Amino acid sequence: MRISELFGKTQREIPAEADTASHQLLLRTGMVSQVAAGVYAYQPMGWRVLRKIESIIRDEMDKAGGQELSMPVLQPLGLWQETKRDQAFGKGLFTLADRRQRPLVLGPTHEEVITRMVSRNVQSYRDLPKLLYQIQVKFRDEPRPKGGLMRVREFSMKDLYSFDIDEAGLDQSYQEMLRAYQNIYDRCGLPTLLVEADSGAIGGKDSHEFMVIAQSGEEEVVYCDSCKYAANVEKAESAKEKIKAEKPLPIEEVATPGVTTIEDLAAFLEVPQSYTMKTLFYIADGELVFVVIRGDLEVNEVKLKNVLHCYELRLANEDEVTEKGIVAGSASPVGVRGVKVVADDSVTPGMNFVAGGNKPDTHIKNINYDRDFQADMVVDIALVRAGEGCPHCEGKLSVAHGIEVGHIFKLGTFFSETLDAFFIDEKGVSRPIVMGCYGIGLGRLLAATIEQNHDDKGVIWPRPIAPYQIYLCPLYREDTKVAEIAEKLYDELEAAGLEVLFDDRVESPGVKFNDADLLGIPVRVAVSPRTLEKDSVEMKKRAGKDAELVPLIGASTSLKEIVES
RNA sequence: CGGGGCGUAGCGCAGUCCGGUUAGCGCGCAGCGUUCGGGACGCUGAGGUCGGAGGUUCAAAUCCUCUCGCCCCGACCA
């Protein structure tokens, strides 16, 4: 490709819009162009990279036994109502109506469509297992798109769905995909961490995310320093600090004037925060829920949402609390009636807690679970923090930011049962197909790759996804000999099957070198009177420091070797 | 949805508080010339609904009202 003919220009200045490295570089290199919030056009340079990523993914999916197909973006809302996922997605679902006012959605994912399709094609255990995938655009009306391609509303995604006769089959498909995903990230030059993940409203069993550890990542990843445990903070557990059990003492009211926060309470009574009990109020799908947790811990709302099996969860406002006769700021689980109580499991082992007295300026000492109050559920709903103990070994947990570049789920039989996708097993018994789903967002993967592979001059592409392998730049193009040899070399390199970006512009060396660095093409080849004097061209790797001369004779062959090494 | 910021040429910005001739600067772009191994220089030139609508005023990029859009923080995010 001749730069003079290429659509899409590099920009010298950093666009004001962008503040992450990948976003800035995507714009400065002319790879993408924004159309609306969270909606981007790929220009030729960016599209090339995206297609390389796509073909790596396609290749790995095919190798793993996947069959590619394509499902529609436009889907009837009714299908989503059948699984109630219209509610689960809520406002995130793009909806529209056709000319006869039939409600439609722009698919945010394709479990419903594929399950329906499979139900019509699979009748027998002999038809299974199947791995079906597509690379298709998805629409999600994100509350806040951000970070360039990191979080967008329209994006290309590879989604594969596995269909098995039983759990064992699902496990096998899952392992197969896990390996395929690992290969994809390896080939894209992207180190990832496999973490346990929350499986969301649908609730399947296992779920894992592939995380790229990066400061700019919006996810929080919890991992153990000494064992392999790693989990998204939404799902992460820790060995909670054990408070040594004391003998239960009689309940005692204490006056605590003006004390409403845990911090104040602990300070006022001169006890550690872990000896206090914190109460919070949530509205779960319209119902008030009373939540109790040890004072030094925070509630993990994802866990809470999961145990409550609700679609919408938010903190209650003061009116909603007082309505139930509860005194906010001094609420107590003791004597609470007519409200669902959820207690974190940190509350049971400790004893003689301090908590609210349900009267203003009053708290109660020596509260003990079971003796003084009961909960409808005692479960782990705590947010893990750095420094806590690993639940699987003696190690300590750390927290890092990560970019989620892949997510795999064991869906189980929710969709097959809801949408009637059954098969007849060997014994003639009708059973629901056991499903899994496996997604990778292509644009996000691209952005994460840049995030991990750049310096202050620009992108440094891993070779397999670089838009071009060679940046060929003649210096002093007016010199007819330079021009002639560069043209010839360009033809030879292309003939050798290399993808060459030929900087045929009349520009100073500085401009060309800077664009070469910005675009991040792995190998730069310069032709100039200086190199020709030595019957050579100059080769410099983007990732390396030094340039070296390559003899003109056989240059295309040796450059091909360098590129492929 | 709450909080903050911003919309002036393709890009980055000044001008807005305190209204006043033809709305500036840098980059980029076009032409000519000189240069040229790490974003060269000179000369000439093109390019603007000042996000939009309404209002106030003799006069609006500037003041007022409404509105649209974009970014950041939070909420949110299978």
XYZ file of C-alpha atoms (C1' of nucleotides) in Angstrom:
643
model
C 0.000 0.000 0.000
C 1.266 3.412 -0.936
C 0.751 5.963 1.806
C -0.037 8.529 -0.849
C -3.104 6.482 -1.702
C -4.076 5.386 1.784
C -7.314 6.702 3.236
C -6.803 7.948 6.782
C -4.127 10.312 8.004
C -1.917 10.305 11.035
C -2.317 13.178 13.436
C 0.487 14.913 15.164
C -1.550 16.270 18.038
C -3.264 14.291 20.729
C -7.015 14.503 20.312
C -8.638 16.286 23.250
C -11.285 13.584 23.507
C -8.949 10.832 24.442
C -7.129 10.176 27.629
C -6.164 6.545 27.515
C -3.170 5.477 25.442
C -5.140 3.171 23.181
C -7.822 5.751 22.503
C -5.253 8.422 21.666
C -3.281 6.129 19.421
C -6.343 4.742 17.662
C -7.252 8.290 16.719
C -3.761 9.561 15.992
C -2.926 6.649 13.716
C -6.165 7.166 11.817
C -7.361 3.672 12.649
C -10.755 4.735 13.918
C -12.999 7.733 13.776
C -15.795 8.498 16.188
C -19.353 8.731 14.949
C -21.256 9.086 18.232
C -20.690 8.316 21.900
C -19.530 4.707 21.955
C -19.873 4.322 18.194
C -16.807 4.188 15.976
C -15.960 3.757 12.330
C -12.892 1.727 11.461
C -10.746 3.340 8.807
C -8.611 1.113 6.581
C -5.618 0.874 8.935
C -7.782 -0.090 11.896
C -9.982 -2.383 9.869
C -6.923 -4.301 8.690
C -5.890 -4.974 12.270
C -9.398 -5.918 13.265
C -9.588 -8.376 10.398
C -6.313 -9.948 11.441
C -7.637 -10.434 14.938
C -10.814 -11.810 13.441
C -8.982 -14.348 11.344
C -6.906 -15.540 14.294
C -10.100 -16.026 16.270
C -11.815 -17.745 13.378
C -8.859 -20.021 12.926
C -8.815 -21.042 16.588
C -12.563 -21.545 16.700
C -12.437 -23.754 13.631
C -9.545 -25.735 15.058
C -11.517 -26.299 18.226
C -14.354 -27.751 16.172
C -16.538 -24.676 15.919
C -18.843 -24.142 12.951
C -19.312 -20.592 11.815
C -22.734 -19.199 11.092
C -24.410 -15.831 11.192
C -27.426 -14.688 13.148
C -29.440 -11.505 12.758
C -28.884 -8.346 14.707
C -32.583 -7.565 14.439
C -34.590 -9.779 16.755
C -38.176 -9.839 17.985
C -38.607 -8.502 21.509
C -40.946 -11.399 22.183
C -38.068 -13.820 22.133
C -36.404 -11.857 24.897
C -39.575 -11.781 26.916
C -39.695 -15.550 26.849
C -36.467 -15.754 28.810
C -37.226 -12.551 30.743
C -33.853 -11.264 29.676
C -35.486 -8.100 28.418
C -35.740 -7.334 32.133
C -32.244 -8.531 32.933
C -30.797 -6.214 30.303
C -33.216 -3.456 31.135
C -32.262 -0.183 29.556
C -29.152 -1.725 28.076
C -31.334 -3.240 25.389
C -31.733 -1.175 22.238
C -35.361 -1.426 21.225
C -37.218 -0.215 18.196
C -40.462 -0.797 16.373
C -41.049 -1.649 12.749
C -43.633 0.053 10.523
C -46.443 -2.025 11.951
C -45.300 -1.227 15.470
C -43.973 -4.714 16.107
C -41.356 -4.386 18.837
C -37.829 -5.398 17.930
C -34.455 -5.299 19.617
C -30.927 -4.916 18.316
C -29.311 -8.050 19.682
C -26.919 -7.489 22.581
C -26.031 -11.199 22.363
C -27.521 -14.268 20.769
C -28.392 -17.031 23.249
C -32.112 -16.784 22.536
C -31.786 -16.864 18.771
C -29.305 -19.701 18.697
C -31.175 -21.813 21.228
C -34.339 -21.495 19.193
C -32.417 -22.371 16.058
C -30.755 -25.362 17.674
C -34.034 -26.609 19.081
C -35.289 -26.964 15.521
C -32.196 -28.797 14.359
C -31.357 -31.070 17.223
C -33.630 -33.923 18.207
C -31.287 -36.706 19.215
C -28.177 -37.189 21.303
C -26.628 -38.190 17.976
C -26.922 -34.552 16.886
C -24.715 -33.446 19.777
C -22.309 -32.024 20.737
C -22.186 -28.891 18.606
C -20.034 -25.796 18.797
C -21.562 -22.923 16.841
C -20.173 -19.454 16.513
C -20.414 -16.186 14.696
C -18.527 -12.940 14.501
C -21.266 -10.398 14.605
C -22.013 -6.884 15.672
C -23.773 -6.443 19.018
C -25.651 -3.502 20.421
C -25.789 -2.558 24.060
C -26.970 0.807 25.235
C -24.244 1.251 27.820
C -24.981 3.854 30.455
C -21.552 5.277 29.890
C -19.403 4.401 26.905
C -15.768 5.233 27.542
C -12.121 4.796 26.761
C -12.423 4.781 22.973
C -12.985 1.166 21.931
C -12.901 -0.100 25.531
C -16.573 0.317 26.217
C -18.812 0.980 23.261
C -22.438 0.595 22.278
C -21.947 -1.109 18.947
C -19.191 -3.667 18.738
C -18.063 -6.716 16.906
C -17.957 -9.847 18.997
C -17.136 -13.465 18.461
C -19.670 -15.538 20.322
C -19.590 -19.289 20.389
C -22.264 -21.472 21.972
C -21.700 -25.063 22.991
C -24.442 -27.670 23.073
C -23.838 -30.893 24.958
C -25.818 -33.816 26.251
C -24.629 -33.483 29.837
C -22.402 -31.669 32.315
C -19.415 -33.801 31.433
C -19.786 -32.812 27.819
C -20.085 -29.169 28.794
C -16.930 -29.446 30.890
C -15.111 -30.780 27.871
C -16.374 -28.021 25.580
C -15.473 -25.490 28.219
C -11.924 -26.793 28.493
C -11.642 -26.826 24.727
C -12.660 -23.177 24.538
C -10.384 -22.237 27.381
C -7.459 -23.627 25.407
C -8.595 -21.939 22.212
C -8.863 -18.610 24.002
C -5.405 -19.007 25.437
C -4.111 -19.592 21.891
C -5.872 -16.508 20.615
C -4.307 -14.245 23.223
C -0.907 -15.820 22.706
C -1.116 -15.196 18.992
C -2.168 -11.607 19.584
C 0.812 -11.115 21.855
C -1.392 -10.374 24.821
C -0.652 -11.840 28.250
C -3.890 -12.561 30.090
C -4.875 -13.749 33.508
C -7.689 -16.257 33.842
C -9.986 -15.251 36.656
C -13.139 -16.636 38.184
C -16.055 -14.444 37.253
C -19.565 -13.670 38.267
C -21.982 -15.333 35.911
C -24.629 -12.687 36.239
C -28.376 -12.849 36.347
C -28.613 -16.037 34.352
C -26.636 -17.775 36.974
C -24.741 -20.622 35.299
C -22.178 -22.508 37.232
C -18.603 -21.815 36.249
C -17.623 -18.630 34.554
C -14.208 -17.220 33.802
C -12.894 -13.993 32.399
C -9.641 -13.375 30.603
C -8.081 -10.245 31.991
C -5.279 -8.086 30.706
C -3.692 -6.507 33.727
C -3.491 -2.779 33.027
C -3.776 0.414 35.011
C -6.418 1.684 32.616
C -8.583 -1.401 33.090
C -12.007 -0.811 34.566
C -12.346 -4.193 36.226
C -10.827 -5.078 39.557
C -9.051 -8.375 39.780
C -8.250 -10.131 43.026
C -5.377 -12.578 42.993
C -3.320 -14.561 45.468
C 0.444 -14.060 45.740
C 1.155 -17.656 46.512
C -1.426 -19.848 44.801
C -3.303 -19.678 41.511
C -6.455 -18.173 42.883
C -7.652 -15.183 40.876
C -11.134 -13.744 40.605
C -13.032 -10.704 39.514
C -13.731 -8.638 42.627
C -17.448 -9.109 41.876
C -17.019 -12.779 42.595
C -13.909 -12.909 44.783
C -13.954 -14.441 48.233
C -11.463 -14.122 51.032
C -10.702 -15.858 54.282
C -12.359 -13.363 56.559
C -10.418 -12.354 59.608
C -11.662 -14.480 62.457
C -12.767 -12.579 65.484
C -12.108 -14.674 68.476
C -15.283 -15.888 70.031
C -16.088 -14.546 73.419
C -18.681 -15.579 75.880
C -22.006 -13.978 74.931
C -22.699 -11.148 77.348
C -26.092 -9.726 78.173
C -27.450 -7.110 75.794
C -26.832 -3.580 76.912
C -28.038 -0.264 75.552
C -25.534 2.557 75.353
C -26.179 6.193 74.697
C -24.246 7.332 71.637
C -25.185 10.917 71.011
C -24.587 12.051 67.455
C -22.933 8.797 66.440
C -24.198 7.533 63.071
C -21.241 6.063 61.236
C -19.252 2.942 61.958
C -16.101 4.993 62.193
C -17.597 7.252 64.852
C -19.107 4.325 66.697
C -15.852 2.401 66.902
C -14.006 5.500 68.022
C -16.671 6.451 70.546
C -16.766 3.047 72.197
C -13.050 2.438 71.683
C -13.526 -0.900 69.960
C -12.133 -2.055 66.585
C -14.523 -1.642 63.657
C -14.615 -5.400 63.359
C -16.543 -5.512 66.627
C -19.329 -3.441 65.185
C -22.111 -4.426 62.873
C -23.072 -2.335 59.900
C -26.592 -2.232 58.524
C -27.570 -1.129 55.036
C -30.860 -0.979 53.220
C -31.424 -1.911 49.654
C -34.374 -1.918 47.350
C -34.352 -5.168 45.399
C -36.940 -5.062 42.618
C -39.035 -2.791 44.799
C -38.694 -4.735 48.040
C -36.785 -3.362 51.049
C -33.943 -5.607 52.163
C -32.117 -5.239 55.454
C -28.438 -6.089 55.094
C -26.076 -6.737 57.966
C -22.324 -7.025 57.707
C -19.373 -6.732 60.070
C -18.435 -3.097 60.520
C -15.010 -3.262 58.894
C -16.325 -4.851 55.683
C -18.123 -3.484 52.645
C -21.044 -5.034 50.813
C -20.395 -6.511 47.371
C -23.547 -5.569 45.524
C -23.025 -8.126 42.799
C -23.002 -10.930 45.336
C -26.009 -9.456 47.052
C -27.877 -9.173 43.781
C -27.135 -12.794 43.055
C -28.340 -14.151 46.376
C -31.498 -12.079 46.099
C -32.088 -13.180 42.491
C -33.244 -9.706 41.622
C -32.956 -7.621 38.456
C -32.582 -4.229 40.007
C -30.728 -3.401 43.199
C -30.071 -0.006 44.692
C -29.555 1.573 48.084
C -32.811 2.647 49.697
C -33.391 6.286 50.439
C -34.206 7.537 53.900
C -37.961 7.707 53.378
C -38.140 4.135 52.231
C -36.304 3.123 55.403
C -38.264 5.193 57.891
C -41.480 3.935 56.332
C -40.685 0.548 57.846
C -40.138 2.022 61.288
C -36.384 1.799 61.093
C -34.124 4.551 62.348
C -31.498 5.178 59.725
C -28.067 5.796 61.182
C -28.899 3.762 64.225
C -30.696 0.791 62.718
C -30.583 -2.531 64.401
C -31.285 -6.046 63.280
C -32.580 -6.733 66.760
C -36.322 -6.753 66.770
C -36.688 -6.063 63.063
C -39.942 -7.411 61.634
C -41.552 -7.664 58.265
C -38.367 -7.064 56.317
C -36.089 -9.547 54.605
C -32.782 -9.711 56.479
C -29.590 -10.775 54.747
C -26.514 -11.220 56.921
C -22.975 -11.575 55.731
C -21.332 -14.669 57.133
C -18.847 -12.450 58.923
C -21.556 -11.685 61.408
C -21.998 -15.153 62.869
C -18.599 -16.222 64.115
C -17.874 -12.988 65.981
C -19.641 -12.257 69.189
C -20.783 -9.401 71.340
C -21.146 -6.996 68.459
C -22.170 -3.398 68.743
C -24.965 -2.271 66.480
C -27.725 0.278 66.250
C -30.428 0.449 68.859
C -33.145 1.491 66.426
C -33.568 4.609 68.528
C -31.792 7.842 67.756
C -28.466 8.251 69.575
C -28.591 4.740 70.941
C -26.646 1.585 70.181
C -26.743 -1.896 71.604
C -23.730 -3.790 72.858
C -23.211 -7.528 73.000
C -25.442 -8.513 70.150
C -25.058 -12.134 69.149
C -26.408 -13.741 66.082
C -29.187 -16.200 66.619
C -29.696 -15.315 70.268
C -30.618 -11.700 69.527
C -31.575 -11.680 65.900
C -32.022 -13.967 62.944
C -31.514 -13.466 59.258
C -33.385 -14.939 56.326
C -30.038 -15.657 54.739
C -26.522 -15.897 56.073
C -24.248 -15.749 53.069
C -21.016 -14.238 51.820
C -21.808 -10.804 50.464
C -18.555 -9.054 51.380
C -16.310 -7.127 49.068
C -12.765 -8.445 49.040
C -9.954 -5.989 49.669
C -6.237 -6.126 49.122
C -4.353 -7.635 52.014
C -7.034 -10.109 53.026
C -6.285 -13.806 53.247
C -6.595 -16.150 50.297
C -9.539 -18.520 50.672
C -7.474 -21.413 49.294
C -4.055 -21.078 50.895
C -2.137 -19.114 53.461
C -1.289 -16.355 50.978
C -2.456 -12.786 50.861
C -4.728 -11.323 48.229
C -3.788 -8.401 46.004
C -5.998 -6.281 43.790
C -5.153 -4.990 40.313
C -6.981 -3.324 37.470
C -7.770 -5.405 34.425
C -9.348 -5.195 30.992
C -11.848 -7.977 30.365
C -10.969 -9.338 26.935
C -12.960 -12.551 27.059
C -15.683 -14.166 29.082
C -16.784 -17.765 29.111
C -19.833 -19.226 30.870
C -21.318 -22.542 31.652
C -24.937 -21.689 31.019
C -26.403 -25.060 31.926
C -29.993 -25.648 30.870
C -31.639 -22.300 31.510
C -32.030 -21.392 27.846
C -32.748 -24.887 26.594
C -35.463 -25.404 29.184
C -36.980 -21.977 28.700
C -36.917 -22.136 24.925
C -37.690 -25.804 24.637
C -34.423 -27.160 23.268
C -34.587 -30.814 24.249
C -33.113 -33.969 22.799
C -33.829 -37.674 23.196
C -31.010 -39.539 24.941
C -29.876 -43.170 24.396
C -32.619 -44.370 26.669
C -35.332 -42.464 24.851
C -35.639 -39.883 27.602
C -36.155 -36.246 26.680
C -33.540 -33.972 28.248
C -32.588 -30.321 27.939
C -29.422 -29.514 26.033
C -26.585 -28.367 28.278
C -25.159 -25.094 27.055
C -22.133 -22.875 27.362
C -21.259 -19.549 25.815
C -17.952 -17.935 25.029
C -17.399 -14.346 23.975
C -14.578 -12.111 22.824
C -15.009 -8.457 21.901
C -12.753 -7.747 18.938
C -12.456 -3.999 19.317
C -11.690 -4.299 22.987
C -9.039 -6.885 22.243
C -7.533 -4.478 19.738
C -7.570 -1.626 22.245
C -6.087 -3.808 24.973
C -3.310 -4.864 22.631
C -2.379 -1.248 22.005
C -2.660 -0.512 25.698
C -0.064 -3.215 26.326
C 2.146 -2.579 23.311
C 3.092 1.039 22.895
C 5.663 3.606 23.910
C 5.724 7.394 23.811
C 6.247 7.343 20.035
C 3.318 5.130 19.168
C 2.057 1.602 18.763
C 4.367 -1.424 18.721
C 2.336 -4.111 16.986
C 2.866 -7.761 17.719
C 3.666 -9.102 14.269
C 0.613 -11.369 13.778
C -1.844 -8.499 14.008
C 0.243 -5.656 12.598
C -1.575 -3.956 9.725
C 1.593 -4.242 7.631
C 4.851 -6.001 8.339
C 7.171 -3.587 6.613
C 7.308 0.166 6.489
C 9.353 1.007 3.429
C 10.584 4.572 3.311
C 12.781 6.007 0.640
C 14.588 9.110 1.872
C 15.240 11.814 -0.725
C 12.728 10.474 -3.178
C 13.829 13.102 -5.665
C 17.005 11.138 -6.018
C 16.043 9.020 -8.998
C 18.242 6.140 -7.943
C 16.660 5.993 -4.496
C 13.196 6.195 -6.009
C 13.937 3.539 -8.549
C 15.384 1.077 -6.054
C 12.653 1.699 -3.511
C 9.992 1.042 -6.140
C 11.710 -2.125 -7.159
C 12.097 -3.302 -3.591
C 8.436 -2.513 -2.925
C 7.411 -4.771 -5.801
C 9.755 -7.523 -4.692
C 8.601 -7.475 -1.094
C 4.965 -7.613 -2.131
C 5.763 -10.395 -4.552
C 7.390 -12.249 -1.664
C 4.019 -12.121 0.083
C 4.818 -9.412 2.576
C 2.435 -6.629 3.448
C 4.280 -3.403 2.831
C 3.352 0.137 3.681
C 5.294 2.199 1.174
C 5.937 5.760 2.284
C 6.126 7.298 -1.165
C 5.429 10.808 0.073
C 7.827 13.663 -0.457
C 8.489 14.242 3.207
C 11.537 14.747 5.346
C 13.089 11.725 7.038
C 11.875 12.880 10.422
C 8.263 12.864 9.311
C 8.577 9.400 7.817
C 10.366 7.920 10.808
C 7.887 9.388 13.208
C 4.945 8.039 11.260
C 6.631 4.652 11.068
C 6.978 4.657 14.846
C 3.462 5.972 15.412
C 1.919 3.310 13.186
C 4.048 0.682 14.875
C 4.881 -1.410 11.813
C 7.272 -4.132 13.070
C 10.077 -3.587 10.541
C 11.139 -0.299 9.007
C 13.230 -0.313 5.854
C 14.931 2.860 4.715
C 16.482 3.438 1.309
C 18.713 6.477 0.917
C 21.830 7.621 -0.946
C 23.736 6.803 2.208
C 22.613 3.164 2.278
C 22.962 2.784 -1.469
C 26.597 3.819 -1.243
C 27.053 0.598 0.653
C 24.783 -1.291 -1.729
C 22.386 -1.767 1.154
C 19.143 -0.723 2.715
C 18.670 -0.039 6.371
C 16.471 -2.227 8.548
C 15.201 -1.307 11.999
C 12.767 -3.205 14.137
C 10.102 -1.114 15.832
C 10.567 -2.979 19.072
C 14.363 -2.826 18.950
C 16.886 -0.063 19.334
C 19.461 -0.441 16.615
C 19.287 -0.324 12.881
C 21.338 -2.566 10.632
C 22.257 -2.665 6.994
C 20.872 -5.336 4.721
C 22.622 -5.932 1.384
C 20.556 -4.867 -1.578
C 21.174 -8.123 -3.335
C 18.696 -10.587 -1.941
C 17.165 -7.885 0.251
C 13.589 -9.073 -0.151
C 14.551 -12.593 0.870
C 16.518 -11.531 3.911
C 13.821 -9.048 4.951
C 11.216 -11.753 4.678
C 13.325 -13.877 6.983
C 13.669 -11.021 9.436
C 9.947 -10.377 9.426
C 9.128 -14.024 9.981
C 11.771 -14.663 12.616
C -29.591 9.231 36.195
C -26.351 12.569 39.789
C -21.685 15.684 39.750
C -17.977 18.295 36.791
C -15.926 20.051 32.110
C -16.202 21.313 27.007
C -18.414 22.662 21.878
C -14.813 28.735 17.678
C -11.340 25.956 10.237
C -9.465 18.825 9.342
C -6.587 18.742 14.497
C -4.893 21.520 19.047
C -6.263 26.085 21.136
C -6.962 31.854 22.281
C -10.958 35.294 22.329
C -16.512 34.722 26.202
C -15.820 37.123 32.738
C -16.289 43.121 31.093
C -20.987 42.932 23.919
C -18.211 47.217 19.660
C -14.765 47.395 12.767
C -12.844 42.531 8.090
C -12.921 36.328 14.585
C -7.201 35.142 15.736
C -2.803 31.694 16.616
C -0.102 26.900 15.930
C -0.292 22.304 13.254
C -2.265 20.364 8.897
C -3.840 21.638 3.630
C -2.656 24.087 -1.766
C 1.225 26.646 -4.976
C 6.395 28.206 -5.630
C 11.396 28.083 -3.964
C 15.337 26.532 -0.608
C 16.124 22.250 2.340
C 16.051 17.184 4.192
C 18.812 10.704 8.453
C 14.225 11.897 13.728
C 7.863 15.870 13.050
C 12.849 21.857 8.273
C 12.392 27.095 6.432
C 10.643 31.373 3.473
C 6.905 33.605 0.515
C 1.865 33.254 -1.276
C -2.959 31.222 -0.590
C -7.544 28.490 0.521
C -10.421 27.171 4.534
C -15.410 29.582 9.755
C -23.618 28.238 9.971
C -18.320 30.609 16.575
C -22.999 23.181 18.078
C -28.484 24.609 17.161
C -33.093 27.572 18.084
C -35.224 31.656 20.231
C -34.571 36.246 22.901
C -32.209 41.053 24.814
C -29.557 45.089 22.198
C -28.180 50.249 17.626
C -24.704 45.983 17.856
C -23.969 38.988 20.206
C -18.663 33.949 19.606
C -19.403 37.168 24.089
C -25.548 38.499 27.863
C -30.490 35.524 28.832
C -33.765 31.094 27.907
C -34.329 26.524 25.769
C -32.047 22.616 23.225
C -28.435 19.110 20.937
C -23.756 16.815 21.257
C -18.999 15.143 23.308
C -15.539 13.973 27.432
C -14.413 12.805 32.658
C -16.009 11.021 37.853
C -19.918 8.249 40.120
C -24.229 5.133 39.610
C -24.606 1.308 35.948
C -22.453 -2.548 32.805
C -24.822 -11.362 30.465
